[in-house]
mmCIF file with all atom_site columns, C-alpha atoms in Angstrom:
data_model
loop_
_atom_site.group_PDB
_atom_site.id
_atom_site.type_symbol
_atom_site.label_atom_id
_atom_site.label_alt_id
_atom_site.label_comp_id
_atom_site.label_asym_id
_atom_site.label_entity_id
_atom_site.label_seq_id
_atom_site.pdbx_PDB_ins_code
_atom_site.Cartn_x
_atom_site.Cartn_y
_atom_site.Cartn_z
_atom_site.occupancy
_atom_site.B_iso_or_equiv
_atom_site.pdbx_formal_charge
_atom_site.auth_seq_id
_atom_site.auth_comp_id
_atom_site.auth_asym_id
_atom_site.auth_atom_id
_atom_site.pdbx_PDB_model_num
ATOM 1   C CA . MET A 1 1   ? 0.038   -0.015  -0.023 1.00 46.00 ? 1   MET A CA 1
ATOM 2   C CA . ALA A 1 2   ? 1.171   3.436   -0.803 1.00 45.00 ? 2   ALA A CA 1
ATOM 3   C CA . GLN A 1 3   ? 0.537   4.688   2.681  1.00 50.00 ? 3   GLN A CA 1
ATOM 4   C CA . ALA A 1 4   ? -0.043  3.092   5.913  1.00 52.00 ? 4   ALA A CA 1
ATOM 5   C CA . TYR A 1 5   ? -3.704  2.776   6.644  1.00 64.00 ? 5   TYR A CA 1
ATOM 6   C CA . THR A 1 6   ? -4.111  0.957   10.030 1.00 74.00 ? 6   THR A CA 1
ATOM 7   C CA . PRO A 1 7   ? -7.825  0.115   10.102 1.00 84.00 ? 7   PRO A CA 1
ATOM 8   C CA . PHE A 1 8   ? -7.570  -1.513  6.645  1.00 88.00 ? 8   PHE A CA 1
ATOM 9   C CA . GLN A 1 9   ? -4.334  -3.250  7.426  1.00 90.00 ? 9   GLN A CA 1
ATOM 10  C CA . ARG A 1 10  ? -6.059  -4.990  10.438 1.00 93.00 ? 10  ARG A CA 1
ATOM 11  C CA . TYR A 1 11  ? -8.978  -6.096  8.236  1.00 94.00 ? 11  TYR A CA 1
ATOM 12  C CA . ASP A 1 12  ? -6.420  -7.281  5.758  1.00 93.00 ? 12  ASP A CA 1
ATOM 13  C CA . GLU A 1 13  ? -4.590  -9.400  8.327  1.00 95.00 ? 13  GLU A CA 1
ATOM 14  C CA . GLU A 1 14  ? -7.944  -10.812 9.623  1.00 96.00 ? 14  GLU A CA 1
ATOM 15  C CA . PHE A 1 15  ? -9.036  -11.748 6.125  1.00 96.00 ? 15  PHE A CA 1
ATOM 16  C CA . LYS A 1 16  ? -5.732  -13.536 5.430  1.00 96.00 ? 16  LYS A CA 1
ATOM 17  C CA . SER A 1 17  ? -6.218  -15.396 8.814  1.00 97.00 ? 17  SER A CA 1
ATOM 18  C CA . LEU A 1 18  ? -9.840  -16.385 7.856  1.00 96.00 ? 18  LEU A CA 1
ATOM 19  C CA . LYS A 1 19  ? -8.872  -17.476 4.394  1.00 96.00 ? 19  LYS A CA 1
ATOM 20  C CA . LYS A 1 20  ? -6.162  -19.753 5.790  1.00 96.00 ? 20  LYS A CA 1
ATOM 21  C CA . GLN A 1 21  ? -8.615  -21.264 8.243  1.00 94.00 ? 21  GLN A CA 1
ATOM 22  C CA . VAL A 1 22  ? -11.094 -21.890 5.320  1.00 94.00 ? 22  VAL A CA 1
ATOM 23  C CA . GLN A 1 23  ? -8.293  -23.426 3.122  1.00 93.00 ? 23  GLN A CA 1
ATOM 24  C CA . ASP A 1 24  ? -7.198  -25.762 6.120  1.00 91.00 ? 24  ASP A CA 1
ATOM 25  C CA . SER A 1 25  ? -10.782 -26.755 6.696  1.00 89.00 ? 25  SER A CA 1
ATOM 26  C CA . LEU A 1 26  ? -11.359 -27.499 3.084  1.00 88.00 ? 26  LEU A CA 1
ATOM 27  C CA . GLY A 1 27  ? -8.193  -29.664 3.049  1.00 86.00 ? 27  GLY A CA 1
ATOM 28  C CA . ASP A 1 28  ? -9.358  -31.488 6.155  1.00 77.00 ? 28  ASP A CA 1
ATOM 29  C CA . ASP A 1 29  ? -10.060 -35.185 5.591  1.00 71.00 ? 29  ASP A CA 1
ATOM 30  C CA . ASP A 1 30  ? -13.087 -35.027 7.953  1.00 68.00 ? 30  ASP A CA 1
ATOM 31  C CA . PHE A 1 31  ? -14.872 -32.361 5.751  1.00 65.00 ? 31  PHE A CA 1
ATOM 32  C CA . GLN A 1 32  ? -17.776 -34.876 5.585  1.00 67.00 ? 32  GLN A CA 1
ATOM 33  C CA . ASP A 1 33  ? -18.535 -34.323 9.085  1.00 70.00 ? 33  ASP A CA 1
ATOM 34  C CA . GLU A 1 34  ? -21.362 -31.929 9.475  1.00 76.00 ? 34  GLU A CA 1
ATOM 35  C CA . GLU A 1 35  ? -19.604 -29.925 12.245 1.00 78.00 ? 35  GLU A CA 1
ATOM 36  C CA . VAL A 1 36  ? -16.499 -29.230 10.004 1.00 75.00 ? 36  VAL A CA 1
ATOM 37  C CA . GLY A 1 37  ? -18.806 -28.160 6.995  1.00 79.00 ? 37  GLY A CA 1
ATOM 38  C CA . SER A 1 38  ? -20.779 -25.860 9.259  1.00 87.00 ? 38  SER A CA 1
ATOM 39  C CA . HIS A 1 39  ? -17.574 -24.383 10.641 1.00 89.00 ? 39  HIS A CA 1
ATOM 40  C CA . THR A 1 40  ? -16.306 -23.709 7.180  1.00 91.00 ? 40  THR A CA 1
ATOM 41  C CA . SER A 1 41  ? -19.699 -22.198 6.204  1.00 92.00 ? 41  SER A CA 1
ATOM 42  C CA . ASN A 1 42  ? -19.354 -19.901 9.201  1.00 95.00 ? 42  ASN A CA 1
ATOM 43  C CA . LEU A 1 43  ? -15.803 -18.841 8.246  1.00 95.00 ? 43  LEU A CA 1
ATOM 44  C CA . LEU A 1 44  ? -17.034 -18.054 4.791  1.00 96.00 ? 44  LEU A CA 1
ATOM 45  C CA . SER A 1 45  ? -19.819 -15.906 6.101  1.00 96.00 ? 45  SER A CA 1
ATOM 46  C CA . GLN A 1 46  ? -17.233 -14.031 8.318  1.00 97.00 ? 46  GLN A CA 1
ATOM 47  C CA . CYS A 1 47  ? -15.135 -13.414 5.189  1.00 97.00 ? 47  CYS A CA 1
ATOM 48  C CA . ASP A 1 48  ? -18.108 -11.979 3.478  1.00 97.00 ? 48  ASP A CA 1
ATOM 49  C CA . GLU A 1 49  ? -18.798 -9.621  6.417  1.00 97.00 ? 49  GLU A CA 1
ATOM 50  C CA . LEU A 1 50  ? -15.293 -8.659  6.695  1.00 97.00 ? 50  LEU A CA 1
ATOM 51  C CA . LEU A 1 51  ? -15.007 -7.759  2.970  1.00 97.00 ? 51  LEU A CA 1
ATOM 52  C CA . GLN A 1 52  ? -18.060 -5.584  3.235  1.00 97.00 ? 52  GLN A CA 1
ATOM 53  C CA . GLN A 1 53  ? -16.437 -3.794  6.129  1.00 95.00 ? 53  GLN A CA 1
ATOM 54  C CA . MET A 1 54  ? -13.141 -3.460  4.111  1.00 95.00 ? 54  MET A CA 1
ATOM 55  C CA . ALA A 1 55  ? -15.058 -2.048  1.174  1.00 96.00 ? 55  ALA A CA 1
ATOM 56  C CA . LEU A 1 56  ? -16.741 0.467   3.341  1.00 95.00 ? 56  LEU A CA 1
ATOM 57  C CA . GLU A 1 57  ? -13.456 1.478   5.026  1.00 93.00 ? 57  GLU A CA 1
ATOM 58  C CA . ALA A 1 58  ? -11.748 1.798   1.665  1.00 93.00 ? 58  ALA A CA 1
ATOM 59  C CA . ARG A 1 59  ? -14.507 4.033   0.273  1.00 93.00 ? 59  ARG A CA 1
ATOM 60  C CA . SER A 1 60  ? -14.097 6.310   3.258  1.00 92.00 ? 60  SER A CA 1
ATOM 61  C CA . VAL A 1 61  ? -10.509 7.117   2.501  1.00 91.00 ? 61  VAL A CA 1
ATOM 62  C CA . ALA A 1 62  ? -9.946  10.763  1.368  1.00 92.00 ? 62  ALA A CA 1
ATOM 63  C CA . ASP A 1 63  ? -6.842  10.218  -0.775 1.00 92.00 ? 63  ASP A CA 1
ATOM 64  C CA . SER A 1 64  ? -8.153  9.041   -4.092 1.00 93.00 ? 64  SER A CA 1
ATOM 65  C CA . SER A 1 65  ? -5.092  7.078   -5.127 1.00 94.00 ? 65  SER A CA 1
ATOM 66  C CA . LEU A 1 66  ? -5.050  5.126   -1.926 1.00 93.00 ? 66  LEU A CA 1
ATOM 67  C CA . LYS A 1 67  ? -8.790  4.529   -2.247 1.00 94.00 ? 67  LYS A CA 1
ATOM 68  C CA . ARG A 1 68  ? -8.360  3.049   -5.618 1.00 95.00 ? 68  ARG A CA 1
ATOM 69  C CA . GLU A 1 69  ? -5.587  0.873   -4.391 1.00 95.00 ? 69  GLU A CA 1
ATOM 70  C CA . LEU A 1 70  ? -7.591  -0.372  -1.403 1.00 95.00 ? 70  LEU A CA 1
ATOM 71  C CA . LEU A 1 71  ? -10.664 -0.954  -3.414 1.00 96.00 ? 71  LEU A CA 1
ATOM 72  C CA . ALA A 1 72  ? -8.665  -2.955  -5.920 1.00 97.00 ? 72  ALA A CA 1
ATOM 73  C CA . GLN A 1 73  ? -7.406  -5.046  -3.013 1.00 96.00 ? 73  GLN A CA 1
ATOM 74  C CA . VAL A 1 74  ? -11.073 -5.635  -1.922 1.00 97.00 ? 74  VAL A CA 1
ATOM 75  C CA . ARG A 1 75  ? -11.876 -6.779  -5.492 1.00 97.00 ? 75  ARG A CA 1
ATOM 76  C CA . THR A 1 76  ? -9.034  -9.170  -5.374 1.00 97.00 ? 76  THR A CA 1
ATOM 77  C CA . TYR A 1 77  ? -10.132 -10.612 -2.141 1.00 97.00 ? 77  TYR A CA 1
ATOM 78  C CA . LYS A 1 78  ? -13.712 -11.004 -3.338 1.00 97.00 ? 78  LYS A CA 1
ATOM 79  C CA . GLY A 1 79  ? -12.404 -13.012 -6.256 1.00 97.00 ? 79  GLY A CA 1
ATOM 80  C CA . GLU A 1 80  ? -10.348 -15.255 -3.698 1.00 97.00 ? 80  GLU A CA 1
ATOM 81  C CA . LEU A 1 81  ? -13.362 -15.606 -1.527 1.00 97.00 ? 81  LEU A CA 1
ATOM 82  C CA . GLN A 1 82  ? -15.521 -16.692 -4.431 1.00 97.00 ? 82  GLN A CA 1
ATOM 83  C CA . SER A 1 83  ? -13.019 -19.402 -5.398 1.00 96.00 ? 83  SER A CA 1
ATOM 84  C CA . LEU A 1 84  ? -13.100 -20.637 -1.820 1.00 95.00 ? 84  LEU A CA 1
ATOM 85  C CA . LYS A 1 85  ? -16.854 -20.662 -1.863 1.00 95.00 ? 85  LYS A CA 1
ATOM 86  C CA . ASP A 1 86  ? -16.821 -22.752 -5.124 1.00 95.00 ? 86  ASP A CA 1
ATOM 87  C CA . ASP A 1 87  ? -14.356 -25.122 -3.435 1.00 93.00 ? 87  ASP A CA 1
ATOM 88  C CA . TYR A 1 88  ? -16.663 -25.400 -0.530 1.00 92.00 ? 88  TYR A CA 1
ATOM 89  C CA . ASN A 1 89  ? -19.666 -26.148 -2.672 1.00 91.00 ? 89  ASN A CA 1
ATOM 90  C CA . LYS A 1 90  ? -17.893 -28.784 -4.754 1.00 90.00 ? 90  LYS A CA 1
ATOM 91  C CA . LYS A 1 91  ? -16.590 -30.379 -1.558 1.00 86.00 ? 91  LYS A CA 1
ATOM 92  C CA . SER A 1 92  ? -20.013 -30.361 -0.032 1.00 85.00 ? 92  SER A CA 1
ATOM 93  C CA . LEU A 1 93  ? -21.487 -31.944 -3.097 1.00 84.00 ? 93  LEU A CA 1
ATOM 94  C CA . MET A 1 94  ? -18.745 -34.547 -3.205 1.00 80.00 ? 94  MET A CA 1
ATOM 95  C CA . ALA A 1 95  ? -19.268 -35.356 0.547  1.00 74.00 ? 95  ALA A CA 1
ATOM 96  C CA . GLY A 1 96  ? -22.947 -35.837 -0.361 1.00 70.00 ? 96  GLY A CA 1
ATOM 97  C CA . ALA A 1 97  ? -22.067 -38.213 -3.198 1.00 61.00 ? 97  ALA A CA 1
ATOM 98  C CA . GLY A 1 98  ? -20.298 -40.309 -0.572 1.00 58.00 ? 98  GLY A CA 1
ATOM 99  C CA . GLY A 1 99  ? -23.617 -40.929 1.095  1.00 50.00 ? 99  GLY A CA 1
ATOM 100 C CA . SER A 1 100 ? -23.099 -38.368 3.795  1.00 48.00 ? 100 SER A CA 1
ATOM 101 C CA . ARG A 1 101 ? -26.500 -37.120 5.235  1.00 51.00 ? 101 ARG A CA 1
ATOM 102 C CA . SER A 1 102 ? -25.166 -33.532 5.846  1.00 51.00 ? 102 SER A CA 1
ATOM 103 C CA . GLY A 1 103 ? -23.958 -33.472 2.181  1.00 49.00 ? 103 GLY A CA 1
ATOM 104 C CA . ASN A 1 104 ? -27.405 -34.505 0.935  1.00 55.00 ? 104 ASN A CA 1
ATOM 105 C CA . ASN A 1 105 ? -28.911 -31.758 3.208  1.00 59.00 ? 105 ASN A CA 1
ATOM 106 C CA . HIS A 1 106 ? -26.503 -29.263 1.795  1.00 58.00 ? 106 HIS A CA 1
ATOM 107 C CA . ARG A 1 107 ? -27.113 -30.353 -1.851 1.00 57.00 ? 107 ARG A CA 1
ATOM 108 C CA . GLU A 1 108 ? -30.875 -29.942 -1.135 1.00 62.00 ? 108 GLU A CA 1
ATOM 109 C CA . ARG A 1 109 ? -30.414 -26.467 0.198  1.00 62.00 ? 109 ARG A CA 1
ATOM 110 C CA . LEU A 1 110 ? -28.382 -25.478 -2.904 1.00 64.00 ? 110 LEU A CA 1
ATOM 111 C CA . LEU A 1 111 ? -31.095 -26.661 -5.200 1.00 62.00 ? 111 LEU A CA 1
#
């Protein structure tokens, strides 16, 4: 970032931490477990909320070049989050194909 913008930096660090937790959860062999899937879903929701807050914070910056830079970062993170959501949905469907009751419930919710 061109200038230090502390509130956004804290959000940035938190997003990276949540993203790592989601990635770890998606890589977990116990993903078929309903509790693990639910935890991952909650983490994804937290990421969504955090990105909304980051966008709001970025839009409130007075320096236009910094504002553009921060909003570009938010767009990048939104793309990363969408990729994680896609992975989550695929993994949930795959868990359902294995006969997991929670996977079947999730598939029904998606339909």
